[in-house]
mmCIF file of C-alpha atoms and ligand atoms in Angstrom:
data_model
loop_
_atom_site.group_PDB
_atom_site.id
_atom_site.type_symbol
_atom_site.label_atom_id
_atom_site.label_comp_id
_atom_site.label_asym_id
_atom_site.label_seq_id
_atom_site.Cartn_x
_atom_site.Cartn_y
_atom_site.Cartn_z
ATOM 1 C CA MET A 3 0.000 0.000 0.000
ATOM 2 C CA ASP A 4 1.319 3.398 -0.908
ATOM 3 C CA ASN A 5 1.191 5.447 2.239
ATOM 4 C CA ALA A 6 3.118 8.401 0.839
ATOM 5 C CA LEU A 7 1.735 11.885 1.387
ATOM 6 C CA LEU A 8 4.636 13.694 -0.219
ATOM 7 C CA LYS A 9 7.186 12.396 -2.677
ATOM 8 C CA ILE A 10 10.090 14.529 -3.770
ATOM 9 C CA SER A 11 12.166 13.072 -6.549
ATOM 10 C CA ASN A 12 15.315 14.286 -8.170
ATOM 11 C CA LEU A 13 14.719 17.866 -7.067
ATOM 12 C CA THR A 14 17.295 20.443 -8.095
ATOM 13 C CA ALA A 15 17.118 24.171 -7.384
ATOM 14 C CA GLU A 16 19.683 26.660 -8.644
ATOM 15 C CA PHE A 17 20.579 30.084 -7.331
ATOM 16 C CA LYS A 18 22.106 33.047 -9.076
ATOM 17 C CA THR A 19 25.128 34.428 -7.222
ATOM 18 C CA ASP A 20 27.776 36.995 -8.242
ATOM 19 C CA LYS A 21 29.969 34.056 -9.281
ATOM 20 C CA GLY A 22 27.379 32.429 -11.538
ATOM 21 C CA VAL A 23 24.413 30.079 -11.268
ATOM 22 C CA PHE A 24 24.835 27.052 -8.998
ATOM 23 C CA PRO A 25 22.608 24.339 -7.556
ATOM 24 C CA ALA A 26 21.841 24.808 -3.843
ATOM 25 C CA ILE A 27 20.157 21.393 -3.740
ATOM 26 C CA SER A 28 20.599 18.700 -6.351
ATOM 27 C CA GLY A 29 18.889 15.416 -7.019
ATOM 28 C CA VAL A 30 17.028 15.399 -3.704
ATOM 29 C CA HIS A 31 14.753 12.415 -3.065
ATOM 30 C CA LEU A 32 12.506 12.320 -0.044
ATOM 31 C CA THR A 33 9.239 10.659 0.869
ATOM 32 C CA ILE A 34 7.009 11.601 3.773
ATOM 33 C CA ASN A 35 4.330 9.098 4.696
ATOM 34 C CA LYS A 36 0.999 9.874 6.290
ATOM 35 C CA GLY A 37 1.336 10.574 10.008
ATOM 36 C CA GLU A 38 5.109 10.397 9.907
ATOM 37 C CA VAL A 39 7.697 12.802 11.336
ATOM 38 C CA VAL A 40 10.657 13.099 8.999
ATOM 39 C CA CYS A 41 13.621 15.126 10.211
ATOM 40 C CA ILE A 42 16.025 16.778 7.820
ATOM 41 C CA VAL A 43 19.307 17.275 9.580
ATOM 42 C CA GLY A 44 22.630 18.736 8.540
ATOM 43 C CA GLU A 45 24.975 21.594 9.297
ATOM 44 C CA SER A 46 24.012 25.130 8.418
ATOM 45 C CA GLY A 47 24.299 25.684 4.659
ATOM 46 C CA SER A 48 23.397 22.091 3.729
ATOM 47 C CA GLY A 49 20.293 23.069 1.776
ATOM 48 C CA LYS A 50 17.589 22.174 4.287
ATOM 49 C CA THR A 51 15.717 25.453 4.023
ATOM 50 C CA VAL A 52 16.032 25.605 0.235
ATOM 51 C CA ALA A 53 14.575 22.078 0.044
ATOM 52 C CA SER A 54 11.552 22.999 2.153
ATOM 53 C CA LEU A 55 10.951 26.331 0.426
ATOM 54 C CA SER A 56 11.211 24.608 -2.960
ATOM 55 C CA LEU A 57 8.417 22.281 -2.125
ATOM 56 C CA MET A 58 6.224 25.214 -1.167
ATOM 57 C CA GLN A 59 7.478 27.048 -4.258
ATOM 58 C CA LEU A 60 8.584 29.878 -2.063
ATOM 59 C CA ILE A 61 12.293 30.082 -2.872
ATOM 60 C CA PRO A 62 13.625 33.630 -3.315
ATOM 61 C CA ALA A 63 13.527 35.163 -6.793
ATOM 62 C CA VAL A 64 17.250 34.528 -7.391
ATOM 63 C CA GLY A 65 16.504 30.810 -7.200
ATOM 64 C CA LYS A 66 14.763 28.465 -9.601
ATOM 65 C CA ILE A 67 13.690 24.831 -9.519
ATOM 66 C CA THR A 68 15.371 23.354 -12.581
ATOM 67 C CA SER A 69 14.322 19.727 -12.383
ATOM 68 C CA GLY A 70 12.450 17.186 -10.346
ATOM 69 C CA GLU A 71 8.997 16.211 -9.264
ATOM 70 C CA ILE A 72 7.077 16.957 -6.110
ATOM 71 C CA THR A 73 3.990 14.817 -5.686
ATOM 72 C CA PHE A 74 1.593 15.680 -2.891
ATOM 73 C CA GLU A 75 -1.455 13.435 -2.501
ATOM 74 C CA GLY A 76 -0.786 12.177 -6.003
ATOM 75 C CA ARG A 77 -0.632 15.672 -7.522
ATOM 76 C CA ASP A 78 2.470 17.166 -9.134
ATOM 77 C CA LEU A 79 2.986 20.445 -7.304
ATOM 78 C CA LEU A 80 5.487 21.737 -9.837
ATOM 79 C CA LYS A 81 2.727 21.644 -12.443
ATOM 80 C CA ALA A 82 0.150 23.310 -10.221
ATOM 81 C CA LYS A 83 -0.995 26.799 -11.175
ATOM 82 C CA LYS A 84 -0.092 29.713 -8.884
ATOM 83 C CA LYS A 85 -3.643 29.886 -7.555
ATOM 84 C CA GLU A 86 -3.805 26.143 -6.835
ATOM 85 C CA MET A 87 -0.440 26.317 -5.127
ATOM 86 C CA ALA A 88 -1.642 29.174 -2.924
ATOM 87 C CA GLN A 89 -4.616 27.036 -1.905
ATOM 88 C CA ILE A 90 -2.434 24.047 -1.129
ATOM 89 C CA ARG A 91 -0.148 26.243 0.967
ATOM 90 C CA GLY A 92 -2.999 27.522 3.052
ATOM 91 C CA LYS A 93 -5.064 24.383 3.291
ATOM 92 C CA SER A 94 -2.959 21.256 3.055
ATOM 93 C CA ILE A 95 0.574 22.328 3.905
ATOM 94 C CA SER A 96 1.501 24.838 6.614
ATOM 95 C CA MET A 97 4.845 26.156 7.700
ATOM 96 C CA ILE A 98 6.381 27.451 10.892
ATOM 97 C CA PHE A 99 9.742 29.141 11.141
ATOM 98 C CA GLN A 100 12.693 29.679 13.429
ATOM 99 C CA ASP A 101 11.754 33.176 14.440
ATOM 100 C CA PRO A 102 8.104 33.304 15.513
ATOM 101 C CA MET A 103 8.245 37.100 15.751
ATOM 102 C CA MET A 104 8.869 37.227 12.003
ATOM 103 C CA ALA A 105 5.720 35.241 11.316
ATOM 104 C CA LEU A 106 3.582 37.602 13.362
ATOM 105 C CA ASP A 107 2.741 41.164 12.475
ATOM 106 C CA PRO A 108 3.769 43.588 15.251
ATOM 107 C CA VAL A 109 0.944 46.047 14.590
ATOM 108 C CA TYR A 110 -2.004 43.695 15.098
ATOM 109 C CA THR A 111 -3.111 41.821 18.187
ATOM 110 C CA CYS A 112 -2.446 38.099 18.175
ATOM 111 C CA GLY A 113 -6.187 37.462 18.209
ATOM 112 C CA SER A 114 -6.889 39.449 15.067
ATOM 113 C CA GLN A 115 -4.062 37.638 13.258
ATOM 114 C CA ILE A 116 -5.347 34.198 14.169
ATOM 115 C CA ILE A 117 -8.901 35.171 13.222
ATOM 116 C CA GLU A 118 -7.599 36.499 9.919
ATOM 117 C CA ALA A 119 -5.710 33.243 9.256
ATOM 118 C CA ILE A 120 -8.861 31.241 9.948
ATOM 119 C CA ARG A 121 -11.061 33.415 7.748
ATOM 120 C CA ILE A 122 -8.762 33.337 4.722
ATOM 121 C CA HIS A 123 -9.586 29.700 4.185
ATOM 122 C CA GLN A 124 -12.973 29.266 5.796
ATOM 123 C CA SER A 125 -16.018 31.355 5.170
ATOM 124 C CA ILE A 126 -17.205 31.660 8.736
ATOM 125 C CA SER A 127 -18.357 34.674 10.732
ATOM 126 C CA ARG A 128 -15.963 36.734 12.817
ATOM 127 C CA GLN A 129 -17.704 35.476 15.938
ATOM 128 C CA ASP A 130 -17.233 31.814 14.958
ATOM 129 C CA ALA A 131 -13.632 32.486 13.964
ATOM 130 C CA HIS A 132 -13.115 34.086 17.381
ATOM 131 C CA THR A 133 -14.441 30.955 19.093
ATOM 132 C CA LYS A 134 -12.233 28.768 16.907
ATOM 133 C CA ALA A 135 -9.189 30.942 17.672
ATOM 134 C CA LEU A 136 -9.757 30.444 21.410
ATOM 135 C CA GLU A 137 -9.977 26.681 20.871
ATOM 136 C CA LEU A 138 -6.772 26.633 18.841
ATOM 137 C CA LEU A 139 -4.937 28.604 21.514
ATOM 138 C CA LYS A 140 -6.093 26.093 24.130
ATOM 139 C CA GLN A 141 -4.959 23.282 21.870
ATOM 140 C CA VAL A 142 -1.435 24.702 21.686
ATOM 141 C CA GLY A 143 -1.284 24.896 25.475
ATOM 142 C CA ILE A 144 -1.981 28.557 26.125
ATOM 143 C CA ALA A 145 -3.517 28.870 29.595
ATOM 144 C CA HIS A 146 -5.233 32.234 29.173
ATOM 145 C CA PRO A 147 -6.369 32.313 25.563
ATOM 146 C CA GLN A 148 -8.468 35.470 25.846
ATOM 147 C CA ARG A 149 -5.619 37.437 27.399
ATOM 148 C CA CYS A 150 -3.348 36.167 24.647
ATOM 149 C CA MET A 151 -5.847 37.204 21.946
ATOM 150 C CA ASN A 152 -5.729 40.789 23.213
ATOM 151 C CA ALA A 153 -1.923 40.959 23.366
ATOM 152 C CA TYR A 154 0.458 42.284 20.737
ATOM 153 C CA PRO A 155 3.311 39.916 19.751
ATOM 154 C CA HIS A 156 5.991 42.018 21.512
ATOM 155 C CA GLU A 157 4.131 41.650 24.810
ATOM 156 C CA LEU A 158 4.619 37.876 24.708
ATOM 157 C CA SER A 159 7.649 35.606 25.081
ATOM 158 C CA GLY A 160 9.301 33.810 22.145
ATOM 159 C CA GLY A 161 7.803 30.511 23.266
ATOM 160 C CA MET A 162 4.306 32.009 23.423
ATOM 161 C CA CYS A 163 4.734 33.540 19.962
ATOM 162 C CA GLN A 164 5.861 30.170 18.588
ATOM 163 C CA ARG A 165 2.737 28.574 20.104
ATOM 164 C CA ILE A 166 0.637 31.219 18.384
ATOM 165 C CA SER A 167 2.306 30.662 15.027
ATOM 166 C CA ILE A 168 1.679 26.929 15.484
ATOM 167 C CA ALA A 169 -1.977 27.695 16.248
ATOM 168 C CA MET A 170 -2.162 29.711 13.030
ATOM 169 C CA ALA A 171 -0.489 26.903 11.066
ATOM 170 C CA LEU A 172 -3.029 24.442 12.481
ATOM 171 C CA SER A 173 -6.028 26.633 11.759
ATOM 172 C CA CYS A 174 -6.594 24.952 8.390
ATOM 173 C CA SER A 175 -5.963 21.401 9.715
ATOM 174 C CA PRO A 176 -3.066 20.804 7.314
ATOM 175 C CA LYS A 177 -1.960 17.330 6.297
ATOM 176 C CA LEU A 178 1.679 18.344 6.353
ATOM 177 C CA LEU A 179 3.373 20.757 8.718
ATOM 178 C CA ILE A 180 6.828 21.980 7.745
ATOM 179 C CA ALA A 181 8.793 23.264 10.709
ATOM 180 C CA ASP A 182 12.119 24.912 9.867
ATOM 181 C CA GLU A 183 14.271 25.027 13.024
ATOM 182 C CA PRO A 184 11.182 25.852 15.109
ATOM 183 C CA THR A 185 12.988 25.714 18.447
ATOM 184 C CA THR A 186 16.431 27.067 17.556
ATOM 185 C CA ALA A 187 15.647 30.578 18.782
ATOM 186 C CA LEU A 188 14.122 29.442 22.079
ATOM 187 C CA ASP A 189 15.454 28.634 25.574
ATOM 188 C CA VAL A 190 16.111 24.950 26.219
ATOM 189 C CA THR A 191 13.128 24.384 28.523
ATOM 190 C CA VAL A 192 10.826 26.167 26.112
ATOM 191 C CA GLN A 193 12.313 24.119 23.245
ATOM 192 C CA ALA A 194 11.278 20.923 25.018
ATOM 193 C CA GLN A 195 7.741 22.263 25.538
ATOM 194 C CA ILE A 196 7.357 23.168 21.873
ATOM 195 C CA LEU A 197 8.665 19.765 20.751
ATOM 196 C CA ASP A 198 6.205 18.084 23.124
ATOM 197 C CA LEU A 199 3.446 20.174 21.650
ATOM 198 C CA LEU A 200 4.380 19.141 18.104
ATOM 199 C CA LYS A 201 4.328 15.481 19.176
ATOM 200 C CA THR A 202 0.909 15.838 20.771
ATOM 201 C CA ILE A 203 -0.433 17.529 17.667
ATOM 202 C CA ARG A 204 0.953 14.810 15.417
ATOM 203 C CA ASN A 205 -0.717 12.138 17.541
ATOM 204 C CA GLU A 206 -4.025 13.933 17.881
ATOM 205 C CA MET A 207 -4.351 15.115 14.297
ATOM 206 C CA ASN A 208 -2.399 12.312 12.577
ATOM 207 C CA MET A 209 -0.480 14.950 10.688
ATOM 208 C CA SER A 210 2.802 14.458 8.874
ATOM 209 C CA ILE A 211 5.635 16.699 9.975
ATOM 210 C CA MET A 212 8.771 17.672 8.094
ATOM 211 C CA LEU A 213 11.060 18.912 10.823
ATOM 212 C CA ILE A 214 14.219 20.718 9.849
ATOM 213 C CA THR A 215 16.966 20.959 12.420
ATOM 214 C CA HIS A 216 20.744 21.032 12.824
ATOM 215 C CA ASP A 217 20.305 19.443 16.277
ATOM 216 C CA LEU A 218 20.554 15.656 16.503
ATOM 217 C CA GLY A 219 19.026 15.832 19.988
ATOM 218 C CA VAL A 220 15.839 17.108 18.372
ATOM 219 C CA VAL A 221 16.040 14.320 15.779
ATOM 220 C CA ALA A 222 16.362 11.620 18.460
ATOM 221 C CA GLU A 223 13.401 13.090 20.313
ATOM 222 C CA MET A 224 11.075 13.566 17.377
ATOM 223 C CA ALA A 225 11.838 11.633 14.211
ATOM 224 C CA ASP A 226 10.439 8.455 12.758
ATOM 225 C CA ARG A 227 12.733 8.821 9.809
ATOM 226 C CA VAL A 228 15.782 10.984 9.102
ATOM 227 C CA ALA A 229 17.345 12.454 5.999
ATOM 228 C CA VAL A 230 20.891 13.690 6.495
ATOM 229 C CA MET A 231 21.721 16.502 4.093
ATOM 230 C CA TYR A 232 25.142 17.766 3.145
ATOM 231 C CA ALA A 233 26.064 20.377 0.542
ATOM 232 C CA GLY A 234 22.698 20.160 -1.212
ATOM 233 C CA LYS A 235 22.424 16.366 -1.294
ATOM 234 C CA VAL A 236 20.796 13.722 0.868
ATOM 235 C CA MET A 237 23.766 11.650 2.098
ATOM 236 C CA GLU A 238 21.944 9.122 4.245
ATOM 237 C CA GLU A 239 18.322 8.359 4.857
ATOM 238 C CA GLY A 240 16.670 5.889 7.108
ATOM 239 C CA ASP A 241 14.747 4.870 10.130
ATOM 240 C CA VAL A 242 15.743 6.930 13.197
ATOM 241 C CA ARG A 243 16.835 3.932 15.292
ATOM 242 C CA THR A 244 18.969 2.514 12.510
ATOM 243 C CA ILE A 245 20.630 5.876 11.923
ATOM 244 C CA PHE A 246 21.529 6.425 15.577
ATOM 245 C CA ARG A 247 22.533 2.833 16.399
ATOM 246 C CA ASN A 248 24.295 2.037 13.206
ATOM 247 C CA PRO A 249 25.110 5.135 11.134
ATOM 248 C CA GLN A 250 26.703 4.274 7.803
ATOM 249 C CA HIS A 251 27.772 7.443 6.061
ATOM 250 C CA PRO A 252 30.979 8.997 7.442
ATOM 251 C CA TYR A 253 29.166 12.355 7.616
ATOM 252 C CA THR A 254 26.362 10.901 9.739
ATOM 253 C CA LYS A 255 28.947 9.202 11.943
ATOM 254 C CA GLY A 256 30.740 12.532 12.373
ATOM 255 C CA LEU A 257 27.519 14.323 13.310
ATOM 256 C CA ILE A 258 26.669 11.671 15.898
ATOM 257 C CA LYS A 259 30.190 11.734 17.306
ATOM 258 C CA SER A 260 29.835 15.508 17.723
ATOM 259 C CA ILE A 261 26.908 15.212 20.144
ATOM 260 C CA PRO A 262 28.146 16.311 23.590
ATOM 261 C CA HIS A 263 27.791 13.641 26.303
ATOM 262 C CA MET A 264 27.032 14.143 29.974
ATOM 263 C CA ASP A 265 29.870 11.799 30.925
ATOM 264 C CA GLN A 266 32.450 13.589 28.811
ATOM 265 C CA LYS A 267 34.949 14.308 31.621
ATOM 266 C CA ASN A 268 38.407 15.130 30.373
ATOM 267 C CA GLY A 269 36.583 15.788 27.221
ATOM 268 C CA LYS A 270 37.463 17.743 24.229
ATOM 269 C CA LEU A 271 34.374 17.838 22.065
ATOM 270 C CA TYR A 272 34.680 16.127 18.720
ATOM 271 C CA SER A 273 33.895 18.172 15.655
ATOM 272 C CA ILE A 274 34.150 17.396 11.962
ATOM 273 C CA SER A 275 37.067 19.433 10.658
ATOM 274 C CA GLY A 276 36.447 21.935 7.889
ATOM 275 C CA ALA A 277 33.168 23.493 6.795
ATOM 276 C CA VAL A 278 30.256 23.034 4.398
ATOM 277 C CA PRO A 279 31.388 24.263 0.955
ATOM 278 C CA SER A 280 29.588 27.182 -0.638
ATOM 279 C CA ILE A 281 27.423 26.429 -3.657
ATOM 280 C CA SER A 282 29.911 28.162 -5.955
ATOM 281 C CA SER A 283 32.841 25.970 -4.887
ATOM 282 C CA MET A 284 31.603 22.399 -4.615
ATOM 283 C CA PRO A 285 34.464 19.911 -4.557
ATOM 284 C CA GLN A 286 34.811 17.341 -7.315
ATOM 285 C CA GLY A 287 33.669 13.798 -6.541
ATOM 286 C CA CYS A 288 31.850 13.252 -3.257
ATOM 287 C CA ARG A 289 31.027 16.604 -1.721
ATOM 288 C CA PHE A 290 32.018 15.382 1.692
ATOM 289 C CA ALA A 291 35.354 13.877 0.589
ATOM 290 C CA PRO A 292 37.558 16.854 1.630
ATOM 291 C CA ARG A 293 36.325 16.453 5.227
ATOM 292 C CA CYS A 294 35.988 12.686 5.246
ATOM 293 C CA GLU A 295 38.309 10.556 7.362
ATOM 294 C CA GLU A 296 37.625 7.518 5.188
ATOM 295 C CA ALA A 297 37.975 9.086 1.743
ATOM 296 C CA ALA A 298 39.805 7.203 -1.015
ATOM 297 C CA ASP A 299 40.930 8.325 -4.466
ATOM 298 C CA ILE A 300 37.657 7.451 -6.152
ATOM 299 C CA CYS A 301 35.812 9.690 -3.649
ATOM 300 C CA ARG A 302 37.735 12.726 -4.860
ATOM 301 C CA GLN A 303 37.078 11.916 -8.512
ATOM 302 C CA ARG A 304 33.521 10.764 -8.996
ATOM 303 C CA GLU A 305 30.302 11.420 -7.193
ATOM 304 C CA PRO A 306 28.796 8.338 -5.497
ATOM 305 C CA GLU A 307 25.204 7.209 -6.093
ATOM 306 C CA MET A 308 22.746 6.466 -3.321
ATOM 307 C CA GLN A 309 23.061 2.806 -2.266
ATOM 308 C CA GLN A 310 20.232 0.882 -0.643
ATOM 309 C CA LEU A 311 21.826 -0.788 2.390
ATOM 310 C CA SER A 312 18.772 -2.365 4.014
ATOM 311 C CA ASP A 313 15.011 -1.949 4.068
ATOM 312 C CA SER A 314 15.406 0.955 6.421
ATOM 313 C CA CYS A 315 18.593 2.672 5.316
ATOM 314 C CA GLN A 316 20.357 4.095 2.278
ATOM 315 C CA ALA A 317 23.593 6.045 1.972
ATOM 316 C CA ARG A 318 25.452 7.964 -0.703
ATOM 317 C CA CYS A 319 28.999 6.731 -0.170
ATOM 318 C CA TRP A 320 31.534 4.898 -2.338
ATOM 319 C CA LYS A 321 32.219 2.440 0.483
ATOM 320 C CA PHE A 322 28.927 0.735 -0.311
ATOM 321 C CA ALA A 323 29.232 0.760 -4.089
ATOM 322 C CA PRO A 324 30.154 -2.378 -6.025
ATOM 323 C CA GLU A 325 33.213 -0.522 -7.386
ATOM 324 C CA TRP A 326 34.674 -0.160 -3.899
ATOM 325 C CA LYS A 327 37.518 -2.624 -3.476
ATOM 326 C CA GLU A 328 39.161 -3.912 -0.339
ATOM 327 C CA GLY A 329 42.098 -1.772 0.631
ATOM 328 C CA GLU A 330 40.903 1.207 -1.385
ATOM 329 C CA ALA A 331 40.614 3.429 1.681
ATOM 330 C CA GLY A 332 43.315 5.876 2.662
HETATM 331 N N1 ADP B 421 18.970 33.537 -1.786
HETATM 332 C C1 ADP B 421 20.090 32.838 -1.949
HETATM 333 N N2 ADP B 421 21.022 33.215 -2.859
HETATM 334 C C2 ADP B 421 22.158 32.519 -3.034
HETATM 335 N N3 ADP B 421 22.470 31.405 -2.335
HETATM 336 C C3 ADP B 421 21.587 30.978 -1.427
HETATM 337 C C4 ADP B 421 20.357 31.659 -1.169
HETATM 338 N N4 ADP B 421 19.690 31.004 -0.202
HETATM 339 C C5 ADP B 421 20.470 29.957 0.139
HETATM 340 N N5 ADP B 421 21.598 29.939 -0.594
HETATM 341 C C6 ADP B 421 22.690 28.976 -0.501
HETATM 342 O O1 ADP B 421 22.177 27.666 -0.596
HETATM 343 C C7 ADP B 421 22.837 26.812 0.308
HETATM 344 C C8 ADP B 421 21.814 26.119 1.199
HETATM 345 O O2 ADP B 421 21.222 27.080 2.044
HETATM 346 P P1 ADP B 421 20.080 26.727 3.103
HETATM 347 O O3 ADP B 421 19.047 25.888 2.460
HETATM 348 O O4 ADP B 421 19.630 28.009 3.701
HETATM 349 O O5 ADP B 421 20.884 25.873 4.175
HETATM 350 P P2 ADP B 421 20.377 25.348 5.597
HETATM 351 O O6 ADP B 421 18.937 25.659 5.748
HETATM 352 O O7 ADP B 421 20.689 23.879 5.588
HETATM 353 O O8 ADP B 421 21.238 26.062 6.605
HETATM 354 C C9 ADP B 421 23.827 27.647 1.084
HETATM 355 O O9 ADP B 421 25.099 27.475 0.520
HETATM 356 C C10 ADP B 421 23.336 29.040 0.865
HETATM 357 O O10 ADP B 421 24.412 29.941 0.894
HETATM 358 MG MG1 MG B 422 17.982 26.787 7.194
#
């Protein structure tokens, strides 16, 4: 049975820079099933945001999707008309962002913004929208919804504002919620509360969530499945348990090794040396090769294909390709 809600295949998006036109993501494949939380993880600059904005067709004007397919509920979004896409964005797919203050307008009360969001997609009276807004605020764990309705965004904390933007995102009962680093700007305790809220919502509404983060702690807490992105490509993809217990790609291994441990006593923290390349200076061969401890000659020459390693895991690394010979490493 095909349980896929969203299927991205071979997606490439290019950006114009002062040095020329370069792909920011290339050949991205990703499936999100109904009710599933898929985390996209990777260092800053890996292409996570570009991937999510591409699927909403919201990438900045200097960027362009040059190939690929995005199927949502069996429909090719890249062929959808502007008007259809706007409907899908408001009704079936919602987004929340890192900075909740950015999503809210400082000059209107929170209440009027939520009511507005509700009324864009549903023809109901202001009074009914008001009632629904109060319900939504309760649903996202706000103890005094009426007080919150009357407040302006700057009068509330970051965590409260993120709850409100989640309430607005939920107002149309979307099938897919895209959350781009939704807790990065918040204090740790508030982060945990927001993640808990997202979990509750997923369970109650059986929604799919695409959660973008650079934090593997968040991945461990939230994900059913993980896609590890590096330099515009998915490097490893799989079931969350498999990825944490038995990571295959050297990049994934490096990320996991970089997680600080409580028992790290005389500990220097591990970090992967080097940095994510810019889109205008991608290395030849495997994009991770210059930083990879296991790289061999072939890695610096040709780009590896994605290899299916088990039912629940695939990785883009020469080590798993048939061409890889014993003793090639080094
Ligand atoms: N508007 C833009 N113009 C040019 N390059 C961009 C633009 N937006 C993103 N990029 C480049 O695309 C790459 C991926 O960026 P992004 O998706 O924001 O990464 P992430 O969200 O993983 O931190 C980066 O190298 C970034 O510099
Ligand atoms: Mg980003």
